[in-house]
CSV table of C-alpha atoms and ligand atoms in Angstrom, one decimal:
chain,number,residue,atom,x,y,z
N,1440,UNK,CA,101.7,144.7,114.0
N,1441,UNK,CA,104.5,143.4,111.8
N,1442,UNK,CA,102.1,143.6,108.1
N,1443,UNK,CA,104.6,141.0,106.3
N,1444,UNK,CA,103.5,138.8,109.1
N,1445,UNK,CA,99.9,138.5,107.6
N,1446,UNK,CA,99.9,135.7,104.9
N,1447,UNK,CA,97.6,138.2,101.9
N,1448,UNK,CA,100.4,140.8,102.6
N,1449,UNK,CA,102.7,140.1,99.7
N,1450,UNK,CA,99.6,139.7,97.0
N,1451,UNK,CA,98.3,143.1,95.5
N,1452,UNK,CA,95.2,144.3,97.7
N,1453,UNK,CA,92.0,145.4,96.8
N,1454,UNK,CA,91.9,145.0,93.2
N,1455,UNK,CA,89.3,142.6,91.6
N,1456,UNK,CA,91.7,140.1,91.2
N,1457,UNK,CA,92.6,140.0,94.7
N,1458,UNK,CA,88.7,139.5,95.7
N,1459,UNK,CA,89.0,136.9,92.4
N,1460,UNK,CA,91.8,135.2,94.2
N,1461,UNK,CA,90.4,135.2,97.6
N,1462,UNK,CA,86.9,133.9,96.6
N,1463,UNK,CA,88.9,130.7,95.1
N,1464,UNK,CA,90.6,130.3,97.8
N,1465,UNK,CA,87.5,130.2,99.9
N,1466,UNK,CA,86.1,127.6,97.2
N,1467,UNK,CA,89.4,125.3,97.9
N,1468,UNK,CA,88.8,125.6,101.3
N,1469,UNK,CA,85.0,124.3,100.8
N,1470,UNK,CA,86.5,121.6,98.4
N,1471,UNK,CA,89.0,120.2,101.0
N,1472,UNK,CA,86.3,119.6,103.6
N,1473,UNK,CA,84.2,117.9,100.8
N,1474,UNK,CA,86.8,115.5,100.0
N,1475,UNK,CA,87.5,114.9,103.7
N,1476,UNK,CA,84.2,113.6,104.0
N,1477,UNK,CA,83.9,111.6,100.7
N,1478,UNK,CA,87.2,110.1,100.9
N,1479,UNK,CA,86.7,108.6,104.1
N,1480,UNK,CA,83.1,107.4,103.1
N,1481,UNK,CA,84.7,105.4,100.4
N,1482,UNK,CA,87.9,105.7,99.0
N,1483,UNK,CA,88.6,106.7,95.1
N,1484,UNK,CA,88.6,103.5,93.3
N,1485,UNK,CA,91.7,103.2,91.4
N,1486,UNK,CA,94.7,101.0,92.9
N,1487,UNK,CA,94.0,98.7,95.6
N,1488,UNK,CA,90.7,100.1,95.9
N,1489,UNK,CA,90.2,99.9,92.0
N,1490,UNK,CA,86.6,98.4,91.9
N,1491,UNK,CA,84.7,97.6,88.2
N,1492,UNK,CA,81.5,99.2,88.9
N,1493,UNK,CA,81.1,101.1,86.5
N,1494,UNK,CA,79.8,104.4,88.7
N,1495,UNK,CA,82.8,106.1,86.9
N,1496,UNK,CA,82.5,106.2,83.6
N,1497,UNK,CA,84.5,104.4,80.8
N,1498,UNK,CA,88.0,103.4,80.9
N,1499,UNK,CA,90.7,105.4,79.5
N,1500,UNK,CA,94.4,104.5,79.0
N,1501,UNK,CA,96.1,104.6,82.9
N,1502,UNK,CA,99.1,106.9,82.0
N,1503,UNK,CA,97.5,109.3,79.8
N,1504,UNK,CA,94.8,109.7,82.3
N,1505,UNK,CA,97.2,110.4,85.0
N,1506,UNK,CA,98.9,112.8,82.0
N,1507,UNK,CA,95.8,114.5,81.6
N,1508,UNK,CA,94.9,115.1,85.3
N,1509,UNK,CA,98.4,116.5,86.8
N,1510,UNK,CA,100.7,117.6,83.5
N,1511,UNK,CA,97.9,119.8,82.0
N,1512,UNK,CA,97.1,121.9,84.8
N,1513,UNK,CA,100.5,121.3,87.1
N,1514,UNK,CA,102.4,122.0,84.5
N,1515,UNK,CA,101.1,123.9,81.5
N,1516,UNK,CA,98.3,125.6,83.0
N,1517,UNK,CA,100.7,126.9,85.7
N,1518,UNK,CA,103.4,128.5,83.6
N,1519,UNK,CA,100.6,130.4,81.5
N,1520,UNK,CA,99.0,131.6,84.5
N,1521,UNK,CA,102.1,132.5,85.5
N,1522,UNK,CA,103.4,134.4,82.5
N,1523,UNK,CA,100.0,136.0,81.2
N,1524,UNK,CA,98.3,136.4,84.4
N,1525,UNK,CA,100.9,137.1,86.7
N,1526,UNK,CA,102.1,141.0,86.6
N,1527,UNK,CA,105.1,140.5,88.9
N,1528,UNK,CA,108.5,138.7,87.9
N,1529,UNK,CA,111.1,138.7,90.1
N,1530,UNK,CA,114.1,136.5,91.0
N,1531,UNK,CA,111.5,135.1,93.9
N,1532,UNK,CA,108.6,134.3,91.7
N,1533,UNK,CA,110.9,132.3,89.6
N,1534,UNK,CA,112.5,130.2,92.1
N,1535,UNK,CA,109.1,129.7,93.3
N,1536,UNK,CA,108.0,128.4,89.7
N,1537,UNK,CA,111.0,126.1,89.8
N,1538,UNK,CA,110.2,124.7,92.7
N,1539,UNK,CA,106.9,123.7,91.4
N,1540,UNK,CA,107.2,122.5,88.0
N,1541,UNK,CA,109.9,120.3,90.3
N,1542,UNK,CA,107.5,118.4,91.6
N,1543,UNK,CA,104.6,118.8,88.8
N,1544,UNK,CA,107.2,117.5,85.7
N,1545,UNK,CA,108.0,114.5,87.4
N,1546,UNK,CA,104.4,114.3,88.5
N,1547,UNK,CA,102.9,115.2,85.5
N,1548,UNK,CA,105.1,113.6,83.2
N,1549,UNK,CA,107.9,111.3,84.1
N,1550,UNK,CA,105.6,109.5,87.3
N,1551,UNK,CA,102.9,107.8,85.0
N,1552,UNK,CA,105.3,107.0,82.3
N,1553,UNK,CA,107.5,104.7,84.8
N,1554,UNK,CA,105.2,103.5,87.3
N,1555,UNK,CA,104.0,99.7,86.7
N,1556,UNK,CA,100.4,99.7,87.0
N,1557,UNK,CA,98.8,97.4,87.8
N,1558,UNK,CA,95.9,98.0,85.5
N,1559,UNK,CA,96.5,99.7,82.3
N,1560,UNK,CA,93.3,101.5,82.0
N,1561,UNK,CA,91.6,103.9,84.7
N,1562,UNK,CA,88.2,105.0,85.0
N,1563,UNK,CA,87.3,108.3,83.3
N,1564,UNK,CA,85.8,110.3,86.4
N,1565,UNK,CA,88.9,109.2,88.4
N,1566,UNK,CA,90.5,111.5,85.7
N,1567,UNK,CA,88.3,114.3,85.9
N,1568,UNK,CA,88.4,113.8,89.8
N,1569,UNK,CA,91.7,115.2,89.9
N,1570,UNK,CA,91.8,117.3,86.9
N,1571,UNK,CA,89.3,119.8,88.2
N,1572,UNK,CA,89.9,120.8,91.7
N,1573,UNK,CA,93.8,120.1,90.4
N,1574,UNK,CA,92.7,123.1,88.0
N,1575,UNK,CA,91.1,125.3,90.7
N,1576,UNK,CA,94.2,124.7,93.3
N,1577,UNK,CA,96.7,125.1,91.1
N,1578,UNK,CA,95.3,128.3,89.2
N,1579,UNK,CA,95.4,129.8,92.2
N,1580,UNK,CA,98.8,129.1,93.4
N,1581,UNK,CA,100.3,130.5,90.2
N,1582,UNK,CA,98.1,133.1,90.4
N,1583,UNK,CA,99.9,134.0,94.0
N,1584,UNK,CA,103.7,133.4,92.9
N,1585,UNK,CA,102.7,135.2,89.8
N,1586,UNK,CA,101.5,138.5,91.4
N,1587,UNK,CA,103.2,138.4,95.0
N,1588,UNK,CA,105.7,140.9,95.6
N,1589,UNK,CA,108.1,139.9,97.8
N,1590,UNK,CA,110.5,141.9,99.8
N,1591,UNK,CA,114.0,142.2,98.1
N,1592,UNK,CA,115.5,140.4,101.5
N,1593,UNK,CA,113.3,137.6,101.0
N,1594,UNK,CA,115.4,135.3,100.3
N,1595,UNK,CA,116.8,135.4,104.0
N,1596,UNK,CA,113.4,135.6,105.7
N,1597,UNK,CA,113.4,132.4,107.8
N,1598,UNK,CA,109.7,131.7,106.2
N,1599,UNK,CA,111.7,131.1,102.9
N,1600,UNK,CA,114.7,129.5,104.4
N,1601,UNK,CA,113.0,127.2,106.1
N,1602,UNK,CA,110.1,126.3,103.6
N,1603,UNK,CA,112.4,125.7,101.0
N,1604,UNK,CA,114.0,122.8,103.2
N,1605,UNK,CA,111.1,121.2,104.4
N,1606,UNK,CA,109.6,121.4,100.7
N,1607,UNK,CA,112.6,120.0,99.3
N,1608,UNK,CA,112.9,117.1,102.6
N,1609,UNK,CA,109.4,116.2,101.1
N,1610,UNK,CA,110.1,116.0,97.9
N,1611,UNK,CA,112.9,113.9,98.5
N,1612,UNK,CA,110.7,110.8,100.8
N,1613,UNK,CA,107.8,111.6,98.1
N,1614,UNK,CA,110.4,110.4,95.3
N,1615,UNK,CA,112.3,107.9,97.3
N,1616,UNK,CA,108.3,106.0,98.3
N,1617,UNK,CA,107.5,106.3,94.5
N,1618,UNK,CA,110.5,104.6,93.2
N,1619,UNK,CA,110.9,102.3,96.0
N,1620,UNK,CA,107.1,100.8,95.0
N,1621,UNK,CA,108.0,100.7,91.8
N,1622,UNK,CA,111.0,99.1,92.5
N,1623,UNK,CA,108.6,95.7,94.0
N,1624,UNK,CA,107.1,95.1,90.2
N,1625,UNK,CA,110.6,95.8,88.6
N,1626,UNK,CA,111.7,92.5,88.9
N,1627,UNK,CA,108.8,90.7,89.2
N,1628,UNK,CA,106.5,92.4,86.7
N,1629,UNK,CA,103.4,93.6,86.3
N,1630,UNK,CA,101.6,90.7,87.6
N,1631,UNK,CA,104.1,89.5,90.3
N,1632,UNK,CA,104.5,85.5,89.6
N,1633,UNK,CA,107.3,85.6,92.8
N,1634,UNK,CA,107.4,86.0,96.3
N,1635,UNK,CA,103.7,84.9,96.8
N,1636,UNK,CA,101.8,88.2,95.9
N,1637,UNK,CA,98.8,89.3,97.5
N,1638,UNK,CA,95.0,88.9,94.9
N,1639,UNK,CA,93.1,91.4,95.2
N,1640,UNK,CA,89.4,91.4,95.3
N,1641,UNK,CA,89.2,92.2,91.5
N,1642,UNK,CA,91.5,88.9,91.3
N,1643,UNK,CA,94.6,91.0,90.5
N,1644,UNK,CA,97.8,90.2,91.6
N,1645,UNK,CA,100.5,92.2,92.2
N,1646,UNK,CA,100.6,93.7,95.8
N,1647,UNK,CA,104.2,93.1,97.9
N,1648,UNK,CA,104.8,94.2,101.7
N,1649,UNK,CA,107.5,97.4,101.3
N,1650,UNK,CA,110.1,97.5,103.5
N,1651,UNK,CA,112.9,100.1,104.4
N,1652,UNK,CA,113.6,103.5,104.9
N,1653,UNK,CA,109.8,105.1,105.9
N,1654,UNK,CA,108.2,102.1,104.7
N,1655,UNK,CA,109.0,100.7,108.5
N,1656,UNK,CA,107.1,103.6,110.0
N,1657,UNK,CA,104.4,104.1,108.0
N,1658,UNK,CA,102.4,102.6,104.9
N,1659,UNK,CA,102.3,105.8,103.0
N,1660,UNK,CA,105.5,107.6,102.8
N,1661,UNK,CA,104.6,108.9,99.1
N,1662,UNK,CA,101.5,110.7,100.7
N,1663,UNK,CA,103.3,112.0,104.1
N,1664,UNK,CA,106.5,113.2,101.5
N,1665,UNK,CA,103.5,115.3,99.7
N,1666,UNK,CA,102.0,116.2,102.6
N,1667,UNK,CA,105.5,117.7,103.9
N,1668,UNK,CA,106.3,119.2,100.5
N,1669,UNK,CA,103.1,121.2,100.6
N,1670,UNK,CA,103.5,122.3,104.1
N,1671,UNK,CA,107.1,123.7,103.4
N,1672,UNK,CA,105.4,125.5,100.3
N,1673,UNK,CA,102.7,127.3,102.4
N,1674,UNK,CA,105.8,128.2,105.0
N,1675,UNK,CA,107.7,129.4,101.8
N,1676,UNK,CA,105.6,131.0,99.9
N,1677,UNK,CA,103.3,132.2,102.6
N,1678,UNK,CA,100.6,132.1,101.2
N,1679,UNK,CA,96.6,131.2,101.3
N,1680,UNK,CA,96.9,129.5,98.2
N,1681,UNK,CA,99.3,127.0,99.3
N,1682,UNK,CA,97.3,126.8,102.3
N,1683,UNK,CA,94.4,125.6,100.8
N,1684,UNK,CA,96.3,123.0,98.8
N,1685,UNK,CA,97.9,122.1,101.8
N,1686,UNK,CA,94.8,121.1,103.5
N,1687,UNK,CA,93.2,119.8,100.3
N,1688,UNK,CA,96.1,117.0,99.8
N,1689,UNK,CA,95.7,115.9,103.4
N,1690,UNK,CA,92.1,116.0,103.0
N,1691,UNK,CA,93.1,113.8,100.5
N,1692,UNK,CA,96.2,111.8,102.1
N,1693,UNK,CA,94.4,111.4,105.8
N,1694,UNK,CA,91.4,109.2,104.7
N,1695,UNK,CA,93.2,107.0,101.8
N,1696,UNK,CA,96.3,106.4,103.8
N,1697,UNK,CA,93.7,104.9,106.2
N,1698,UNK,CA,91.7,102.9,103.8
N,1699,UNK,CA,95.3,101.5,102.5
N,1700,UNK,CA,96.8,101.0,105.8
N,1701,UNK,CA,93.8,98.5,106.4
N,1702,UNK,CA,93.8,97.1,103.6
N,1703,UNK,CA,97.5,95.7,104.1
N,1704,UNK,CA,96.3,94.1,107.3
N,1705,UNK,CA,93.8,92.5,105.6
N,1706,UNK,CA,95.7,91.3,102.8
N,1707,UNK,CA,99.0,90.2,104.2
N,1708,UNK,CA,98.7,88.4,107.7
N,1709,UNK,CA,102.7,89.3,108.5
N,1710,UNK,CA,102.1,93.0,108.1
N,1711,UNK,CA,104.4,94.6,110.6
N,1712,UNK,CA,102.0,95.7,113.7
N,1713,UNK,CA,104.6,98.5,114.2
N,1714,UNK,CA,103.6,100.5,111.4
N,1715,UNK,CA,101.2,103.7,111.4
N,1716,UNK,CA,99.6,104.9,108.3
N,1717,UNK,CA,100.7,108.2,107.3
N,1718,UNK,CA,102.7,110.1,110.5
N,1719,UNK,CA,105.3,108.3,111.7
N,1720,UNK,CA,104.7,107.3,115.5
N,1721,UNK,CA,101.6,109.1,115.3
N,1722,UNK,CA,98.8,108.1,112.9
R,2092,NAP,N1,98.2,116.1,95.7
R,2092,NAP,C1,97.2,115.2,95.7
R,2092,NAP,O1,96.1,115.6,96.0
R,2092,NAP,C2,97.5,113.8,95.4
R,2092,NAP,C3,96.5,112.8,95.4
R,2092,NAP,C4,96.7,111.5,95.1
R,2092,NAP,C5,98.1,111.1,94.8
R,2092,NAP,N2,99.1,112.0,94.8
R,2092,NAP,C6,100.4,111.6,94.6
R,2092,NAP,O2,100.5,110.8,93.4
R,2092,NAP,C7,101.4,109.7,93.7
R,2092,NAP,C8,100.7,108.4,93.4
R,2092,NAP,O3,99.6,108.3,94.2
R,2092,NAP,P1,98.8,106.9,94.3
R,2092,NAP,O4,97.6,107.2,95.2
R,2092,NAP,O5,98.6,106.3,92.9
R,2092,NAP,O6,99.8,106.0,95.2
R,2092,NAP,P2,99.8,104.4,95.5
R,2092,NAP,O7,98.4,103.9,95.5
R,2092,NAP,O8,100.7,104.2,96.6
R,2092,NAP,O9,100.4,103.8,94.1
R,2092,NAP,C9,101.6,104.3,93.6
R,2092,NAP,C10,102.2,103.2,92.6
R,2092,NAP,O10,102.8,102.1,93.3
R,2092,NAP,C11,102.1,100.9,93.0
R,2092,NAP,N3,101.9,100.2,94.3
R,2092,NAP,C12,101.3,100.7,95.4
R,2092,NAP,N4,101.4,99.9,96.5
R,2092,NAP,C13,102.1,98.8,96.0
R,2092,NAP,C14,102.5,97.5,96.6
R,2092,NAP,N5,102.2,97.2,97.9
R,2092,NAP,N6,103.1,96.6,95.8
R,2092,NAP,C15,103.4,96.9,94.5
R,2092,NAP,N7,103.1,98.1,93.9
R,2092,NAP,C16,102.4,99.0,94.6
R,2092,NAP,C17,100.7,101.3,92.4
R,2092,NAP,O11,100.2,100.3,91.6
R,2092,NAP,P3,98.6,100.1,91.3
R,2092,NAP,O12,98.3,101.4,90.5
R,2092,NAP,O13,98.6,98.9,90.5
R,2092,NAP,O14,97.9,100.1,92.6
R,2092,NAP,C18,101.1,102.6,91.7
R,2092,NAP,O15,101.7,102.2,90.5
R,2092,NAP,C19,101.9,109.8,95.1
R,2092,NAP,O16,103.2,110.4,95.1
R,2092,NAP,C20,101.0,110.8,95.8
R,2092,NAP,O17,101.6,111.5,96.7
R,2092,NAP,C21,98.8,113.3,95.1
């Protein structure tokens, strides 16, 4: 049996960290099934499904909440990890670092400062919501590029080759969905006063039909881009870690593209019938 073949093969074996690691990685896996379940029970209520119940907690400011959530641990948290906790630094675990704090900068940073919210405040446990499991998931993922030893010839392995591309495809449609939503309110502001915008139960305004690119195929393309993005990390990095934040995000992506798919129909009677809600042609 080819040994580089099995996905704990690069990661050091047998040490307490690597039962450390693995017992994480079993908790992810635990935590993606969990928010499968509650996620299609009733989706997270920020957004269109933003509702002022109360249930979770006070309202902090929208950005720094998203700031909080996604820049501490995607971005700072990671490259400690990485440096303090990770024992192996090779040309590998670098580009795999890069390719991270790709995503996680923007994310983390540059994504909540230039969206157009529609509210400017967020409820607090939406916050904590994603800070925590985004602690656990991406603890462990530095925690793998940090202490994987690849093989010098890595960087030829098709595993790499062709992760890299798929990561970097879905990047690409996760960016291109951001900014093109963004893109509705840009002219029209916050509170849309053109093109007849949709009210929302909360009586917020501000909703428009997107159109172009994946938009005609699906209502989500910024979850399917994630979605792809994570799979062509797994791939790359081949790893359990990525894995499990693999499955996580869909658990996460499959019931709240759902949820927003409907709610489109409901809200705008011309909603193209075409459309799926997160795989094109498929779902
Ligand atoms: N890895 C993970 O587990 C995970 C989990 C969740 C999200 N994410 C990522 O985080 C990013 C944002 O996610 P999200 O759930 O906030 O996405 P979203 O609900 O699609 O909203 C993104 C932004 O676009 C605005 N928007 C959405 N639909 C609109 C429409 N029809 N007309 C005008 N504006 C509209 C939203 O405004 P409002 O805020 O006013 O609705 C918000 O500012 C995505 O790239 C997603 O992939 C990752």
């Amino acid at each position: 049996m080819d040994l580089q073949a099995i996905p704990w093969y690069f990661y050091e074996e047998e040490t307490s960290k690597f039962w450390v690691h693995f017992g994480l990685v079993i908790l992810g896996f635990v935590l993606a099934v969990i928010t499968l379940i509650a996620q299609w029970v009733k989706p997270a209520p920020y957004g269109k499904h933003e509702s002022n119940d109360g249930n979770w907690g006070p309202m902090i400011h929208q950005r720094l909440g998203h700031m909080f959530s996604d820049a501490l641990p995607g971005v700072l948290m990671f490259i400690l990890v990485f440096v303090f906790y990770g024992n192996v630094k090779e040309v590998l675990n670098y580009i795999f670092l890069g390719l991270w704090l790709l995503h996680y900068v923007h994310r983390g940073i540059l994504h909540p400062l230039l969206m157009r919210y529609r509210s400017k405040q967020v409820a607090i446990g939406i916050t904590l919501g994603g800070f925590f499991p985004n602690c656990l998931f991406h603890f462990i993922n530095a925690d793998f590029i940090g202490n994987a030893k690849y093989p010098s010839n890595y960087l030829y392995d098709p595993r790499f080759i062709i992760g890299v591309i798929i990561y970097i495809f879905g990047y690409i449609i996760n960016r291109w969905a951001d900014s093109k939503l963004r893109s509705l309110r840009e002219m029209k502001g916050e509170t849309g006063n053109f093109d007849s915008p949709v009210t929302t139960g909360n009586g917020c305004t501000g909703y428009y039909i997107p159109y172009g690119g994946f938009f005609e195929l699906i209502s989500c393309p910024n979850y399917f881009g994630e979605l792809v993005e994570w799979f062509g990390w797994t791939v790359a990095t081949w790893s359990p870690a990525g894995l499990v934040w693999t499955l996580f995000g869909a658990a996460t992506f499959i019931p709240r593209s759902w949820h927003n798919h409907k709610w489109y129909q409901q809200m705008f009677e011309n909603y193209p019938s075409n459309r799926k809600a997160l795989i094109p042609w498929i779902y």
